[in-house]
Amino acid sequence: MRKTTAIILLIAAFILCGQLFAQVITAKELAGIMDDENVVIVSGRSEKDYNTVHIKGAVHVLPDDLCKPGDIKGILKSPDDIATIFGDKGISNTNTIVVYCNKGVAAGRLFWIFDYLGCENIKFLDGQMKAWRKARKPVTKSATEIVPATFEATPNPDLIATMAYVKSHLDDDGVILVDTRSVEEFNGEKGEASRKGHIPGAVHFEYKNVVDDDGYIKPKADIEKALKAAGITSDKEIILYCETSARAGVVYMVLKYILGYPNVKVYDGGIYEWAATASNPME
């Protein structure tokens, strides 16, 4: 009986591992599915970079284009407005969506947005554009021919935190607020928000703990070691933030889909919104 139970647990572990890592795709794996009509490749690189060269067939979506105009940067437009943008780019919520950029940050932001809006099959290209070029896979300068699609947004409120939600959980022992910016930004030595510093009670865990400078996901053991050092554990609700939720997005993808953290949110307004509200405390 014990032997049978052990075998079942082992099989379950392998299945879970496969499910968790399914959201990260290599250049070789992407090359094998890129011609599938249900696969949409989304580039989050700058317009200049995209026009210079991009993965063959990729459509261009800048995370900033999905955000409201105004003094506070990085706050998402309404789900319906974003759905219209995606549909006009030929992206359906039923597609297999592969996101990439240069270093993984914009791709992380896009990954979280697609996940928040209810897409069920999103993949993050490991190593980003550099890995694709290194593997000598197809690229082009030509614009991708777009066939408009229908994108039905079904936003998941469990994946997003508002400013009010963050404020109401500052003293909640069951919640860990995580600042994914640089240590200099966290300490108030630099930053572009109206006030410098961090949200009270936040712990520092820079996004570079999960992804290297070329956009490759770091070894799982190294990430787990860094999380342990920061006191970030999977039994708590995790709320991630940065400036415009880009760096937070890539950490979100890793915590939820590589490490299996069950309760992870992104504070979309980030430090820009928090600091712009004079009554909000800062450290």
Short mmCIF file of C-alpha atoms in Angstrom, two decimals:
data_model
loop_
_atom_site.label_atom_id
_atom_site.label_comp_id
_atom_site.label_asym_id
_atom_site.label_seq_id
_atom_site.Cartn_x
_atom_site.Cartn_y
_atom_site.Cartn_z
CA MET A 1 0.00 0.00 0.00
CA ARG A 2 2.78 2.40 0.94
CA LYS A 3 4.61 1.59 -2.29
CA THR A 4 1.47 2.28 -4.33
CA THR A 5 0.91 5.59 -2.53
CA ALA A 6 4.51 6.61 -3.14
CA ILE A 7 4.19 5.86 -6.85
CA ILE A 8 0.97 7.89 -7.08
CA LEU A 9 2.60 10.84 -5.33
CA LEU A 10 5.61 10.64 -7.63
CA ILE A 11 3.41 10.62 -10.73
CA ALA A 12 1.42 13.57 -9.36
CA ALA A 13 4.66 15.47 -8.75
CA PHE A 14 5.79 14.91 -12.33
CA ILE A 15 2.40 16.07 -13.65
CA LEU A 16 2.46 19.18 -11.48
CA CYS A 17 6.01 19.97 -12.52
CA GLY A 18 5.01 19.71 -16.17
CA GLN A 19 2.02 21.97 -15.62
CA LEU A 20 4.10 24.59 -13.84
CA PHE A 21 6.87 24.74 -16.40
CA ALA A 22 4.46 24.60 -19.36
CA GLN A 23 4.30 28.40 -19.33
CA VAL A 24 7.99 28.73 -20.24
CA ILE A 25 8.90 27.84 -23.82
CA THR A 26 12.33 27.53 -25.45
CA ALA A 27 13.26 28.90 -28.87
CA LYS A 28 13.39 25.37 -30.24
CA GLU A 29 9.95 24.55 -28.86
CA LEU A 30 8.46 27.76 -30.24
CA ALA A 31 9.95 27.07 -33.68
CA GLY A 32 8.13 23.75 -33.62
CA ILE A 33 4.68 25.30 -33.09
CA MET A 34 4.97 28.77 -34.64
CA ASP A 35 3.19 27.74 -37.85
CA ASP A 36 0.16 26.45 -35.96
CA GLU A 37 -2.73 28.75 -36.85
CA ASN A 38 -3.79 28.90 -33.20
CA VAL A 39 -0.41 30.22 -32.04
CA VAL A 40 0.06 33.99 -31.78
CA ILE A 41 3.50 35.41 -31.00
CA VAL A 42 3.44 38.80 -29.29
CA SER A 43 6.47 41.10 -29.23
CA GLY A 44 6.67 43.62 -26.39
CA ARG A 45 9.86 45.20 -27.71
CA SER A 46 10.03 48.86 -28.70
CA GLU A 47 8.57 49.92 -32.03
CA LYS A 48 12.09 50.65 -33.30
CA ASP A 49 13.33 47.19 -32.31
CA TYR A 50 10.26 45.50 -33.78
CA ASN A 51 10.62 47.33 -37.09
CA THR A 52 14.31 46.48 -37.24
CA VAL A 53 13.75 42.75 -36.83
CA HIS A 54 11.21 40.50 -35.12
CA ILE A 55 10.25 36.86 -34.88
CA LYS A 56 8.51 35.89 -38.09
CA GLY A 57 4.77 36.22 -37.67
CA ALA A 58 4.94 38.19 -34.42
CA VAL A 59 2.48 41.01 -33.75
CA HIS A 60 3.57 44.11 -31.86
CA VAL A 61 1.96 45.14 -28.58
CA LEU A 62 3.57 47.65 -26.24
CA PRO A 63 2.45 47.32 -22.61
CA ASP A 64 2.18 51.13 -22.44
CA ASP A 65 -0.48 51.03 -25.16
CA LEU A 66 -2.67 49.02 -22.78
CA CYS A 67 -2.52 51.71 -20.09
CA LYS A 68 -4.59 54.81 -19.45
CA PRO A 69 -3.16 58.19 -20.43
CA GLY A 70 -2.57 60.61 -17.56
CA ASP A 71 -0.13 61.72 -14.91
CA ILE A 72 0.06 58.29 -13.23
CA LYS A 73 1.84 55.86 -15.51
CA GLY A 74 1.06 52.20 -15.93
CA ILE A 75 -2.56 51.83 -14.85
CA LEU A 76 -4.43 49.46 -17.14
CA LYS A 77 -7.24 50.55 -19.40
CA SER A 78 -10.58 48.81 -18.95
CA PRO A 79 -10.74 45.11 -19.84
CA ASP A 80 -13.07 45.94 -22.74
CA ASP A 81 -10.65 48.53 -24.14
CA ILE A 82 -7.73 46.11 -23.91
CA ALA A 83 -9.83 43.37 -25.49
CA THR A 84 -10.46 45.67 -28.45
CA ILE A 85 -6.73 46.36 -28.82
CA PHE A 86 -5.89 42.68 -28.69
CA GLY A 87 -8.62 41.78 -31.16
CA ASP A 88 -7.38 44.45 -33.58
CA LYS A 89 -3.94 42.85 -33.32
CA GLY A 90 -5.36 39.48 -34.31
CA ILE A 91 -5.19 38.02 -30.81
CA SER A 92 -8.01 35.86 -29.43
CA ASN A 93 -8.32 34.77 -25.83
CA THR A 94 -8.49 31.20 -27.13
CA ASN A 95 -5.08 31.36 -28.83
CA THR A 96 -1.85 29.91 -27.54
CA ILE A 97 -0.10 33.22 -26.84
CA VAL A 98 3.70 33.44 -26.72
CA VAL A 99 5.17 36.66 -25.30
CA TYR A 100 8.72 37.92 -25.68
CA CYS A 101 10.78 41.11 -25.52
CA ASN A 102 14.48 41.85 -25.00
CA LYS A 103 15.09 41.13 -21.32
CA GLY A 104 11.85 39.58 -20.09
CA VAL A 105 10.36 42.62 -18.36
CA ALA A 106 7.81 43.74 -20.98
CA ALA A 107 7.04 40.08 -21.66
CA GLY A 108 6.33 39.61 -17.96
CA ARG A 109 3.92 42.54 -18.00
CA LEU A 110 2.11 41.14 -21.03
CA PHE A 111 2.02 37.66 -19.49
CA TRP A 112 0.27 38.95 -16.38
CA ILE A 113 -2.21 41.05 -18.40
CA PHE A 114 -3.17 38.07 -20.55
CA ASP A 115 -3.50 35.91 -17.44
CA TYR A 116 -5.56 38.55 -15.64
CA LEU A 117 -7.92 38.77 -18.62
CA GLY A 118 -8.60 35.05 -18.59
CA CYS A 119 -6.32 33.56 -21.25
CA GLU A 120 -5.59 29.93 -20.50
CA ASN A 121 -2.56 29.19 -22.64
CA ILE A 122 0.18 31.81 -22.31
CA LYS A 123 3.86 31.10 -22.77
CA PHE A 124 6.97 33.11 -21.91
CA LEU A 125 9.89 32.75 -24.33
CA ASP A 126 12.95 31.81 -22.29
CA GLY A 127 15.91 33.94 -23.31
CA GLN A 128 13.71 36.29 -25.31
CA MET A 129 14.89 37.68 -28.66
CA LYS A 130 18.52 36.86 -27.95
CA ALA A 131 17.72 33.15 -27.57
CA TRP A 132 15.72 33.21 -30.80
CA ARG A 133 18.55 34.82 -32.75
CA LYS A 134 21.13 32.52 -31.16
CA ALA A 135 19.08 29.51 -32.27
CA ARG A 136 18.99 30.97 -35.81
CA LYS A 137 15.23 30.77 -36.03
CA PRO A 138 13.16 32.75 -38.59
CA VAL A 139 13.11 36.54 -38.30
CA THR A 140 11.88 39.30 -40.57
CA LYS A 141 11.60 43.06 -40.95
CA SER A 142 8.28 42.80 -42.76
CA ALA A 143 5.09 43.72 -40.98
CA THR A 144 2.94 40.78 -39.99
CA GLU A 145 -0.35 40.54 -41.85
CA ILE A 146 -3.05 40.80 -39.22
CA VAL A 147 -6.47 39.20 -39.38
CA PRO A 148 -8.67 40.83 -36.70
CA ALA A 149 -9.94 38.44 -34.06
CA THR A 150 -12.41 38.43 -31.20
CA PHE A 151 -10.89 38.71 -27.74
CA GLU A 152 -13.33 38.04 -24.92
CA ALA A 153 -11.93 39.37 -21.65
CA THR A 154 -12.92 37.63 -18.43
CA PRO A 155 -10.86 39.48 -15.81
CA ASN A 156 -9.91 37.56 -12.70
CA PRO A 157 -10.12 39.85 -9.64
CA ASP A 158 -7.97 37.42 -7.64
CA LEU A 159 -4.91 38.38 -9.72
CA ILE A 160 -5.01 42.15 -9.25
CA ALA A 161 -4.70 44.42 -6.23
CA THR A 162 -6.05 47.97 -6.07
CA MET A 163 -4.58 50.75 -3.95
CA ALA A 164 -7.48 50.40 -1.52
CA TYR A 165 -6.84 46.67 -1.23
CA VAL A 166 -3.15 47.22 -0.51
CA LYS A 167 -3.93 49.86 2.14
CA SER A 168 -6.39 47.55 3.87
CA HIS A 169 -3.80 44.76 4.09
CA LEU A 170 -0.70 46.66 5.25
CA ASP A 171 -0.96 45.13 8.73
CA ASP A 172 -2.25 41.75 7.61
CA ASP A 173 0.07 38.96 8.78
CA GLY A 174 -1.30 36.72 6.05
CA VAL A 175 -0.09 39.02 3.29
CA ILE A 176 3.44 39.76 2.08
CA LEU A 177 3.87 42.94 0.07
CA VAL A 178 6.85 42.58 -2.28
CA ASP A 179 8.74 45.41 -3.96
CA THR A 180 10.43 44.07 -7.11
CA ARG A 181 12.41 47.21 -7.96
CA SER A 182 16.14 47.79 -7.44
CA VAL A 183 17.49 48.17 -3.91
CA GLU A 184 18.28 51.82 -4.67
CA GLU A 185 14.65 52.48 -5.56
CA PHE A 186 13.46 50.53 -2.53
CA ASN A 187 15.70 52.57 -0.21
CA GLY A 188 14.63 55.87 -1.74
CA GLU A 189 18.00 56.67 -3.27
CA LYS A 190 16.51 56.89 -6.76
CA GLY A 191 13.17 56.63 -8.51
CA GLU A 192 10.82 58.46 -10.83
CA ALA A 193 7.68 58.49 -8.67
CA SER A 194 6.52 61.75 -7.04
CA ARG A 195 7.91 60.49 -3.72
CA LYS A 196 10.82 58.13 -3.18
CA GLY A 197 10.97 55.07 -0.98
CA HIS A 198 8.68 52.08 -0.62
CA ILE A 199 5.27 51.12 0.72
CA PRO A 200 5.46 50.50 4.50
CA GLY A 201 6.02 46.88 5.42
CA ALA A 202 7.11 45.82 1.94
CA VAL A 203 10.00 43.38 1.60
CA HIS A 204 12.55 43.79 -1.14
CA PHE A 205 12.91 41.11 -3.80
CA GLU A 206 14.34 42.45 -7.04
CA TYR A 207 13.03 40.95 -10.25
CA LYS A 208 16.62 40.12 -11.22
CA ASN A 209 16.42 37.28 -8.70
CA VAL A 210 14.21 35.39 -11.16
CA VAL A 211 15.48 36.40 -14.61
CA ASP A 212 18.96 37.23 -15.91
CA ASP A 213 19.97 40.15 -18.12
CA ASP A 214 19.12 38.20 -21.28
CA GLY A 215 15.65 37.19 -20.14
CA TYR A 216 16.43 33.59 -19.20
CA ILE A 217 14.66 32.26 -16.12
CA LYS A 218 17.22 31.56 -13.40
CA PRO A 219 17.63 28.08 -11.88
CA LYS A 220 14.74 27.17 -9.62
CA ALA A 221 17.02 26.41 -6.68
CA ASP A 222 18.60 29.88 -6.89
CA ILE A 223 15.19 31.55 -6.96
CA GLU A 224 13.98 29.54 -3.99
CA LYS A 225 17.11 30.45 -2.03
CA ALA A 226 16.57 34.16 -2.71
CA LEU A 227 12.90 33.93 -1.74
CA LYS A 228 13.80 32.21 1.53
CA ALA A 229 16.33 34.92 2.32
CA ALA A 230 13.65 37.56 1.74
CA GLY A 231 11.13 35.69 3.91
CA ILE A 232 8.68 35.16 1.04
CA THR A 233 6.70 31.95 1.48
CA SER A 234 3.95 30.25 -0.51
CA ASP A 235 1.59 29.94 2.47
CA LYS A 236 0.95 33.70 2.40
CA GLU A 237 -0.87 35.91 -0.07
CA ILE A 238 1.74 37.70 -2.17
CA ILE A 239 1.17 41.20 -3.56
CA LEU A 240 3.83 42.32 -6.02
CA TYR A 241 4.54 45.84 -7.19
CA CYS A 242 7.15 47.98 -8.93
CA GLU A 243 6.59 51.17 -10.94
CA THR A 244 4.38 50.09 -13.84
CA SER A 245 3.90 46.39 -12.98
CA ALA A 246 6.40 45.21 -15.60
CA ARG A 247 9.07 43.91 -13.24
CA ALA A 248 6.32 42.67 -10.94
CA GLY A 249 4.81 40.82 -13.90
CA VAL A 250 7.83 38.62 -14.53
CA VAL A 251 8.09 37.77 -10.82
CA TYR A 252 4.37 36.94 -10.86
CA MET A 253 4.87 34.49 -13.71
CA VAL A 254 7.73 32.75 -11.91
CA LEU A 255 6.05 32.55 -8.50
CA LYS A 256 2.74 31.29 -9.83
CA TYR A 257 3.72 29.10 -12.74
CA ILE A 258 7.22 27.86 -11.94
CA LEU A 259 7.13 27.67 -8.15
CA GLY A 260 3.40 27.04 -7.79
CA TYR A 261 2.54 29.84 -5.35
CA PRO A 262 -1.26 29.64 -5.08
CA ASN A 263 -2.14 33.24 -4.21
CA VAL A 264 -0.24 35.94 -6.09
CA LYS A 265 -1.52 39.38 -7.04
CA VAL A 266 -0.03 42.37 -8.83
CA TYR A 267 -0.68 45.89 -7.54
CA ASP A 268 -1.27 47.46 -10.93
CA GLY A 269 -0.95 51.09 -9.84
CA GLY A 270 2.44 50.41 -8.27
CA ILE A 271 4.63 53.00 -6.61
CA TYR A 272 3.56 55.68 -9.10
CA GLU A 273 -0.05 55.59 -7.92
CA TRP A 274 0.84 55.02 -4.27
CA ALA A 275 3.29 57.92 -4.08
CA ALA A 276 0.95 60.29 -5.95
CA THR A 277 -1.64 59.98 -3.17
CA ALA A 278 -0.35 62.34 -0.46
CA SER A 279 -2.16 60.57 2.36
CA ASN A 280 -0.41 57.26 1.65
CA PRO A 281 2.52 56.55 3.98
CA MET A 282 6.02 55.92 2.58
CA GLU A 283 9.17 54.49 4.11
#
